[in-house]
Coordinates of C-alpha atoms and ligand atoms in Angstrom, one line a residue:
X1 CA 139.5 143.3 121.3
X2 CA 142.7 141.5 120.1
X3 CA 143.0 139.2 123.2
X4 CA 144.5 136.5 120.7
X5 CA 146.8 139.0 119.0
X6 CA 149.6 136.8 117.7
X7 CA 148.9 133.6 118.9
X8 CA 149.1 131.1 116.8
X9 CA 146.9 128.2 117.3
X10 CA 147.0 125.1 115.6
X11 CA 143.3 123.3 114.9
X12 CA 143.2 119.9 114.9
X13 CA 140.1 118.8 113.1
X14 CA 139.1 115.0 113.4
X15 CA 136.1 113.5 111.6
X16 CA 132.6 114.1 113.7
X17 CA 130.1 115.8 112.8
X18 CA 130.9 118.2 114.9
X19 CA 134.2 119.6 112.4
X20 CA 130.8 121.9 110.9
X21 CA 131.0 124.2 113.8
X22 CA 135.0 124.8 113.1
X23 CA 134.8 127.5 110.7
X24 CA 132.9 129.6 113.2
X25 CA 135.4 128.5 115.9
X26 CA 138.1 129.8 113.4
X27 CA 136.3 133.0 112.2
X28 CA 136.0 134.2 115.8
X29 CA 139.9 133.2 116.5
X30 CA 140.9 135.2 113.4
X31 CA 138.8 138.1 115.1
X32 CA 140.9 138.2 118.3
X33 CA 144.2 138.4 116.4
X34 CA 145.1 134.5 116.4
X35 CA 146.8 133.0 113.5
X36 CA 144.8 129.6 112.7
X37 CA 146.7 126.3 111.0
X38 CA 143.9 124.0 110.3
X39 CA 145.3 120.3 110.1
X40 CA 142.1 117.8 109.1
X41 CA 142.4 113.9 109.0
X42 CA 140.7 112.4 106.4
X43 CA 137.7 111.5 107.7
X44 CA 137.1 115.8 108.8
X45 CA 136.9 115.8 105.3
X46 CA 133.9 114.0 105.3
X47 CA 132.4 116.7 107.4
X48 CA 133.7 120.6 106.1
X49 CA 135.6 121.0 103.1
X50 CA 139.6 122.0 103.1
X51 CA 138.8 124.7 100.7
X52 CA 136.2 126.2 103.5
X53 CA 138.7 126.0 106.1
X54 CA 141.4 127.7 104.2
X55 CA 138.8 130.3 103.2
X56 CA 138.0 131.1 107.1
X57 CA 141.6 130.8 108.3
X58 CA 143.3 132.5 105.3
X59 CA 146.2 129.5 104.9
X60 CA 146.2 126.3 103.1
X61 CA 145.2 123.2 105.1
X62 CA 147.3 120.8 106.0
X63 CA 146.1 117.4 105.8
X64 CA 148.9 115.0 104.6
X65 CA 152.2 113.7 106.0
X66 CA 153.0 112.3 102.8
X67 CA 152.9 115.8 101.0
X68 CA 156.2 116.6 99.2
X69 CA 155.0 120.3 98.7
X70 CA 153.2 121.0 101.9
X71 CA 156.3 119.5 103.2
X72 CA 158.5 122.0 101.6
X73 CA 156.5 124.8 102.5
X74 CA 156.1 123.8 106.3
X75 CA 157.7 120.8 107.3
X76 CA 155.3 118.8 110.1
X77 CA 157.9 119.2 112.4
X78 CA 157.9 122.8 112.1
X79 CA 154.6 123.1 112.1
X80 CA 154.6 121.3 115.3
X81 CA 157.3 123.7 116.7
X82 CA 155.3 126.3 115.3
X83 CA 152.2 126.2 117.6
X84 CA 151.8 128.0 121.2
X85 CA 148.8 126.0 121.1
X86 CA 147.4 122.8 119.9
X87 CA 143.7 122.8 119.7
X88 CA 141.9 119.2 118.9
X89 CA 138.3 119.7 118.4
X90 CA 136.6 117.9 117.5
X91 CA 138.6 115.0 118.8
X92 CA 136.8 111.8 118.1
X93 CA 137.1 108.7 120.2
X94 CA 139.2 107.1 117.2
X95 CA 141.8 110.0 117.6
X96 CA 141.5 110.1 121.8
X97 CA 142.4 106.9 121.4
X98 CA 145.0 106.9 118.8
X99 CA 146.4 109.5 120.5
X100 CA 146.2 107.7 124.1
X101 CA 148.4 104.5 122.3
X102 CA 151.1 106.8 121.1
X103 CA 150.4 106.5 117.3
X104 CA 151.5 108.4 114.6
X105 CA 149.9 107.4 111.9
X106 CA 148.4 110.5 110.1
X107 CA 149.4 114.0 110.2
X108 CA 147.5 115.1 113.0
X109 CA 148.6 112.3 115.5
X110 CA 152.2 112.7 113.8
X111 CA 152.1 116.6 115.3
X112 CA 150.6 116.0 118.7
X113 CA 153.3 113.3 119.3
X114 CA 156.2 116.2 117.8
X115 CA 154.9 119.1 119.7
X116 CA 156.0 120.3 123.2
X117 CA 153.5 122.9 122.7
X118 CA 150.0 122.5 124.8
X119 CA 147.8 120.4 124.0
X120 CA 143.8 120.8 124.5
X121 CA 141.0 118.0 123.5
X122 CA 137.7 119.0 123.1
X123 CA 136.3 115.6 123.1
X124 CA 132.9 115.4 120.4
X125 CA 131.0 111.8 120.3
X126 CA 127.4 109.6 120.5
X127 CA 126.9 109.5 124.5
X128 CA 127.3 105.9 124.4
X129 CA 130.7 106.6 122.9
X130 CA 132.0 109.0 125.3
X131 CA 130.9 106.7 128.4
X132 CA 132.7 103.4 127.0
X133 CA 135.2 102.6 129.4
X134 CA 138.0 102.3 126.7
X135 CA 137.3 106.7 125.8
X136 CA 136.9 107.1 129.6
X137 CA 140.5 105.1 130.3
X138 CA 141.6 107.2 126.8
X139 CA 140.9 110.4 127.8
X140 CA 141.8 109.9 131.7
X141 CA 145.6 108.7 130.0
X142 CA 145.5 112.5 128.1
X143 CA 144.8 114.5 131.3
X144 CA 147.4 112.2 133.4
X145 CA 150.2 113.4 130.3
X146 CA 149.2 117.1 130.9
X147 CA 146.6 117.5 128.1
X148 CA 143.9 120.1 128.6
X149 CA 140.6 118.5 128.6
X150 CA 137.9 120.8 127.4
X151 CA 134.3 119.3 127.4
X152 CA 132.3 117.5 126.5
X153 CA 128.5 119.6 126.8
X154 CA 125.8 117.6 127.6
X155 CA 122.2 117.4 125.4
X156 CA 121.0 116.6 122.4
X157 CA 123.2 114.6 119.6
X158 CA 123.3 115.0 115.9
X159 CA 122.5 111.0 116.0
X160 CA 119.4 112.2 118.4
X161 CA 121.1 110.5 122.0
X162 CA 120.6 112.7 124.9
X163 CA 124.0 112.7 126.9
X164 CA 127.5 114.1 127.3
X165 CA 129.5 113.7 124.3
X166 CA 128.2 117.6 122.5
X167 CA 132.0 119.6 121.2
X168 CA 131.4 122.7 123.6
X169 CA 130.1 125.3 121.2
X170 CA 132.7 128.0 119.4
X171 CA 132.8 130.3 121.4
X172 CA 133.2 128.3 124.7
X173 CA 136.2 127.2 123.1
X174 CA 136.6 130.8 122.3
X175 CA 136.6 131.4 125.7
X176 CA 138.9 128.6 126.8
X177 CA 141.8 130.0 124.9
X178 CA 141.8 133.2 125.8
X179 CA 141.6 132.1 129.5
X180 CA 144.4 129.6 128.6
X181 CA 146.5 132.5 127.0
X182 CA 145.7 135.6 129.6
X183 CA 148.4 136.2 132.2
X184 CA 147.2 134.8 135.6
X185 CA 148.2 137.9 137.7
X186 CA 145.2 136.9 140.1
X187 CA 146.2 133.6 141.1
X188 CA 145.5 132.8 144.5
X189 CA 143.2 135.6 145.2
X190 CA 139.5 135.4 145.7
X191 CA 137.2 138.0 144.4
X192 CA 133.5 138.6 144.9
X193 CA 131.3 139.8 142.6
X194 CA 127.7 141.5 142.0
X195 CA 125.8 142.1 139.1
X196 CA 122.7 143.0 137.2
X197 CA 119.7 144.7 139.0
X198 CA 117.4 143.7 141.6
X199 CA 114.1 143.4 141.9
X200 CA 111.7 144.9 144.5
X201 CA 108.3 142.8 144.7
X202 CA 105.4 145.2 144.9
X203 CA 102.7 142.0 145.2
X204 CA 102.8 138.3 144.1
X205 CA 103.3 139.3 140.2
X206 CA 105.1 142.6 140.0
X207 CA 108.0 144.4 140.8
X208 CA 110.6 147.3 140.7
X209 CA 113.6 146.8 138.7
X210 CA 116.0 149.0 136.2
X211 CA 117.8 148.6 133.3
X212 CA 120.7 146.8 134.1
X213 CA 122.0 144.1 132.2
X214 CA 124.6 142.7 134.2
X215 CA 127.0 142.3 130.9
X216 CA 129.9 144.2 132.9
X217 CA 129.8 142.2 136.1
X218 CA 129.5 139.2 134.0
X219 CA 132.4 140.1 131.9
X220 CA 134.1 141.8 135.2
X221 CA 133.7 138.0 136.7
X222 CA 135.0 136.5 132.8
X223 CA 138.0 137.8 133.0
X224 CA 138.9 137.6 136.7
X225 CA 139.0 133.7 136.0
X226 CA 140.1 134.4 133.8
X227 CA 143.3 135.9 135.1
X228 CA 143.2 133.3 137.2
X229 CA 141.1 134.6 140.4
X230 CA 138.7 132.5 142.1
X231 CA 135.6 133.9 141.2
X232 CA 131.5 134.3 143.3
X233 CA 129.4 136.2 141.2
X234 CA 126.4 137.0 142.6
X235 CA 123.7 137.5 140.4
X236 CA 120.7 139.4 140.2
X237 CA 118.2 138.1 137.4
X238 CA 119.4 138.6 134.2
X239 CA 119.7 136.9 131.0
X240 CA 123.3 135.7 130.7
X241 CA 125.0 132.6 131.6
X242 CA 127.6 132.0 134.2
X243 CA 131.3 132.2 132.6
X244 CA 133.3 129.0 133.1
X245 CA 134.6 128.2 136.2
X246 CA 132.6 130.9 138.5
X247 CA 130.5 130.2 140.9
X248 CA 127.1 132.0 140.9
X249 CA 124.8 132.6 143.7
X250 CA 121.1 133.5 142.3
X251 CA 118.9 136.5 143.7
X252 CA 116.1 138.9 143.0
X253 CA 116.1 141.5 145.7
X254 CA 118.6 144.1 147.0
X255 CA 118.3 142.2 150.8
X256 CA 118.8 139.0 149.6
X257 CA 121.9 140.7 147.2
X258 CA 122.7 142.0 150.7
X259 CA 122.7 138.8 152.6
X260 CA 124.0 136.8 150.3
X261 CA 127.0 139.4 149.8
X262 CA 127.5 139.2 153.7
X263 CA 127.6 135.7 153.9
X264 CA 130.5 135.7 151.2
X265 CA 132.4 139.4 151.9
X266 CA 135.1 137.8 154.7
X267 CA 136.1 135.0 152.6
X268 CA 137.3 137.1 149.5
X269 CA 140.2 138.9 149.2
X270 CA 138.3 141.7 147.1
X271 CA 134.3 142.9 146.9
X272 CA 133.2 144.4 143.4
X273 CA 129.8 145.8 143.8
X274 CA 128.9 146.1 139.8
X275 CA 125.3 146.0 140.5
X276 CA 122.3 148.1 140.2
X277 CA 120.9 147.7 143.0
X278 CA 117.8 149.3 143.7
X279 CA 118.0 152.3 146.6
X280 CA 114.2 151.6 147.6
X281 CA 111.6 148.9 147.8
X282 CA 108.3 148.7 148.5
X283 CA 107.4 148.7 152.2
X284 CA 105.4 145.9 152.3
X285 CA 104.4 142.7 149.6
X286 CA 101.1 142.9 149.1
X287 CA 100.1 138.8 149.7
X288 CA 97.7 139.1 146.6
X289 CA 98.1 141.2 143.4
X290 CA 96.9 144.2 144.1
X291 CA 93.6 145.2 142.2
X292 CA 92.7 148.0 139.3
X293 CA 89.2 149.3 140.8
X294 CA 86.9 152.1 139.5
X295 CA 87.7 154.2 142.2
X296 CA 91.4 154.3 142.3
X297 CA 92.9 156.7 139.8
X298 CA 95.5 157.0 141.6
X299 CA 97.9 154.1 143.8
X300 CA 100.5 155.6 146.2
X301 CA 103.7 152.4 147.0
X302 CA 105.3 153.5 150.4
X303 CA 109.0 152.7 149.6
X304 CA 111.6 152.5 152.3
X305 CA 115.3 152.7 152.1
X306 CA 117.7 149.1 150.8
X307 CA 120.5 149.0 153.2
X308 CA 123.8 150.3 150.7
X309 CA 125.9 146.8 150.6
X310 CA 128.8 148.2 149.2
X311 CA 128.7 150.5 152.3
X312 CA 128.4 148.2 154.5
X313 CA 131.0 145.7 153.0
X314 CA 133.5 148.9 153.2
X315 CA 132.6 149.5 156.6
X316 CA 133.9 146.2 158.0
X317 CA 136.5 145.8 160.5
X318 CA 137.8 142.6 159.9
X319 CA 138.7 140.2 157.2
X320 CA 137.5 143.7 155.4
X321 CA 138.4 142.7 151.4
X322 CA 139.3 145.2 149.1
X323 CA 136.2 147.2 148.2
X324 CA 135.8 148.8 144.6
X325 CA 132.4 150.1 143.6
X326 CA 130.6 152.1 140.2
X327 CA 128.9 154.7 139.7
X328 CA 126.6 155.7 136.7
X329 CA 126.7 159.2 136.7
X330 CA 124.6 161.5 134.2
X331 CA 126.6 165.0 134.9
X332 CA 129.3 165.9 137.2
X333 CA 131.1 162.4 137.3
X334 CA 134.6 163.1 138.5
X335 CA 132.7 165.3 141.5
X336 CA 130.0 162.9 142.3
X337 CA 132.0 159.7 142.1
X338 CA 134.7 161.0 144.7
X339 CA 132.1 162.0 146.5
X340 CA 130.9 158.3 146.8
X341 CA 134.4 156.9 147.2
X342 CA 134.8 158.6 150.8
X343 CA 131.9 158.6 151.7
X344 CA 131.0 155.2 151.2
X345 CA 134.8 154.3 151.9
X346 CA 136.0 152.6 149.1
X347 CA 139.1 151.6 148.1
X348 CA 138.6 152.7 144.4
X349 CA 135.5 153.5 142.2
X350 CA 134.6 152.7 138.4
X351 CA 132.0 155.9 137.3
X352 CA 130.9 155.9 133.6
X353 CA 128.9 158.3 132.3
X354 CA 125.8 157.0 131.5
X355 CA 124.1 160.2 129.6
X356 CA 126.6 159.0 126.6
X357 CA 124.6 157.1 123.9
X358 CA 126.4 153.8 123.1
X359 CA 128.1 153.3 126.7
X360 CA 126.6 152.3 130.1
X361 CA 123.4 150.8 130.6
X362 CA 122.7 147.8 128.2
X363 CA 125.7 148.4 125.7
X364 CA 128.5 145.8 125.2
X365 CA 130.9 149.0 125.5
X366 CA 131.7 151.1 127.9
X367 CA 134.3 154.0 128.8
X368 CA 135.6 154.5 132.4
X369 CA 137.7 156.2 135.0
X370 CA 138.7 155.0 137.8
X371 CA 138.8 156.7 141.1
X372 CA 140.7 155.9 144.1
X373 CA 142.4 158.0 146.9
X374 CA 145.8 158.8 145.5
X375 CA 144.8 158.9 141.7
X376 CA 142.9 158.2 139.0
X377 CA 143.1 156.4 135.1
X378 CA 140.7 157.1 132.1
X379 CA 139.9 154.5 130.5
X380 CA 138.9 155.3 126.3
X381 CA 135.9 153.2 125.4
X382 CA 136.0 149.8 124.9
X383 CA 133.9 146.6 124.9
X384 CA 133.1 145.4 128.5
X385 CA 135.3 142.3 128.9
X386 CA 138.3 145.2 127.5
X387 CA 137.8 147.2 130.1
X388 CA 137.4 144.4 132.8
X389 CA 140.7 143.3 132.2
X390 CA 142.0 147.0 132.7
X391 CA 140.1 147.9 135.7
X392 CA 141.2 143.9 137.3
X393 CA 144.9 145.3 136.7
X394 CA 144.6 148.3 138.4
X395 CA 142.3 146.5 141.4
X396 CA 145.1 144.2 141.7
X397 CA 148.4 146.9 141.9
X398 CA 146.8 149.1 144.2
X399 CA 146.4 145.7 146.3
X400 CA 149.4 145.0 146.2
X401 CA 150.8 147.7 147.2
X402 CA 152.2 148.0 151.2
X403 CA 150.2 149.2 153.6
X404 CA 150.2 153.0 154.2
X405 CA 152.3 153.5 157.5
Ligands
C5P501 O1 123.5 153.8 143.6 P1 124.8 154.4 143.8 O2 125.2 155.4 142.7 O3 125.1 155.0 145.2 O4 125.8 153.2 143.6 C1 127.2 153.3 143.8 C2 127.7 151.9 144.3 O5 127.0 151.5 145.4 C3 127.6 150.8 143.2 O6 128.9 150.1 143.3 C4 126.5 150.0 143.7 O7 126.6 148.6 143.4 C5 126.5 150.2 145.2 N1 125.2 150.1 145.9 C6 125.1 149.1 146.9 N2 123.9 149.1 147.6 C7 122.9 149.9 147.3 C8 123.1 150.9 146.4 C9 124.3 151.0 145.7 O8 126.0 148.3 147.1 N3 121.8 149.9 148.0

């Protein structure tokens, strides 16, 4: 999805080693719809060619202030007036602190001081480097003027130092500027999350589980923060990482999903129940695995009812938050998910058909209506974080509309 369509982002390249991640970093900008300007000092240079930079972003690089025709064609002033965003990365100590004293002695400096545009560091450097008290005072001086700081990582170095000082990787940055650029319609409300499946211990080494992924909770939660929410995702186990700035709570089984939900429900503003969870688990955990013998052809697991969390989250009398559920239907879905919208009380439900091939279950895309008392909205298939956006904006007009009298 174009969530970059027409942005125009000006890279700042700086000479660590670092710069060799940028033409990834620009290739997935490009994708979203951004236009890329890479400016390079002349130690970046050193590190990625011009000509592969103007390859992957489709313009000539800038690289001089002393350029008579790259100033004809765009003048660094326009070029700093140009930008709706300013994008250093990697930004060496040298240019953190060039930039800290106010210099403009190179191109790149020369536009950060001649923008009013925003400005974001993504700070790349040894470990040692990044914890001298001169960077630390450097970058400290950037965030106090209102420049975004993005990173460092943490780990291993290209010089083989273990510390902070890694540029975060492309598409973290990715991330960042579509979160920078998406309309915070959710500020100031809290929203809790669930996602991926859960697992129902049978004895010490096995379980019950399903197919879930959890890659539309986790893009649900994404692009919440997105859009400014304050996000808890709980999580059952999958294989994803947290999106920046949510806060994940880890679990395996539906009653721990269930507690853990509880604990959180009153203190958010709006409950998404994207997991699977599982409707059964096994009676009882068997305290050692349970043995293969000659005998037993056959094994029989007694399986007793999950309590329904979104049900009971709905049913709440107070501090109740706005409750949205999903439902993966195989046949019947417009019937079967208003079913479960009354009767589990929700305030809207998201059902997908999950006997499509290439939607649902596992895929990065989806398609989806939404359900809620008064109406209803198809939504045409689209990748998971597409859609989350959608369904968020619809979660958030029906909650702000006035209370039925
Ligand atoms: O499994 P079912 O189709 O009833 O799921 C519909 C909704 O109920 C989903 O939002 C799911 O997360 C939620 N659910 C739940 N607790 C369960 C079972 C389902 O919260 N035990």
């Amino acid at each position: 999805m174009q969530t970059l369509a027409g942005k125009k982002i000006l890279l700042g390249i700086s000479g660590g080693i670092a710069a060799y991640k940028c033409a990834e970093l620009t290739r997935r900008l490009i994708e979203r719809g951004a236009q890329v300007q890479v400016v390079m000092t002349k130690a970046a240079k050193e590190f990625i060619t011009p000509l592969t930079m103007q390859a992957v972003s489709g313009r000539p690089v800038s690289d001089s202030l002393l350029d008579p025709a790259a100033e004809a064609s765009m003048g660094h002033i326009e070029l700093a007036k140009w930008a709706d965003l300013v994008l250093l990365a990697p930004a060496t100590a040298d240019l953190i602190a060039r930039m800290s004293a106010g210099m403009g002695n190179d191109l790149l400096t020369t536009l950060v001081l001649a923008t009013d545009s925003p400005v974001a560091v993504s700070p790349a450097m040894n470990q040692q480097m990044y914890r001298n008290v001169a960077t630390q005072e450097n970058i400290a001086t950037l965030a106090r003027r209102g420049m975004h700081i993005w990173g460092p990582a943490a780990g291993e170095q290209a010089c083989g130092d273990i510390g902070p000082g890694r540029m975060l990787e492309p598409m973290q940055l990715v991330n960042l500027c579509e979160q920078f650029f998406q309309p915070k319609v959710l500020n100031g409300r809290s929203i809790l999350i669930t996602a991926g499946p859960t697992r129902e211990a049978i004895d010490p080494v096995r379980y019950i589980t399903n197919h879930s992924s959890g890659k539309m909770g986790y893009a649900l939660a994404n692009a919440a923060a997105q859009m400014g929410a304050s996000v808890t995702l709980i999580s059952g186990p999958v294989n994803l990482s947290a999106p920046a700035g949510v806060k994940r709570i880890n679990v395996d089984s539906a009653q721990e999903m269930h507690d853990a939900v509880i604990a959180h429900a009153a203190s958010h503003d709006a409950f998404i129940s994207c997991a699977a969870v599982a409707d059964y688990r096994p009676e009882e955990i068997a305290s050692q695995k349970l043995k293969k013998t000659a005998s037993n052809d056959h094994m029989t697991i007694k399986m007793v009812k999950n309590p329904d969390i979104v049900a009971t989250v709905a049913a709440m009398t107070q501090q109740r938050p706005f409750t949205v559920g999903f439902a993966a239907e195989t046949n019947d879905v417009e019937t079967y998910a208003r079913g479960k919208l009354v009767r589990k009380n929700l305030d809207m439900i998201c059902a997908n058909d999950v006997s499509v091939e290439g939607q649902g279950f596992n895929s990065s895309d989806n398609a989806i209506t939404l359900f809620w008392p008064q109406g209803e909205l198809a939504l045409a298939l689209a990748s998971k974080e597409a859609l989350s956006i959608s369904i968020l904006e619809k979660m958030h007009e029906l909650m702000s509309l006035p209370p039925e009298a």
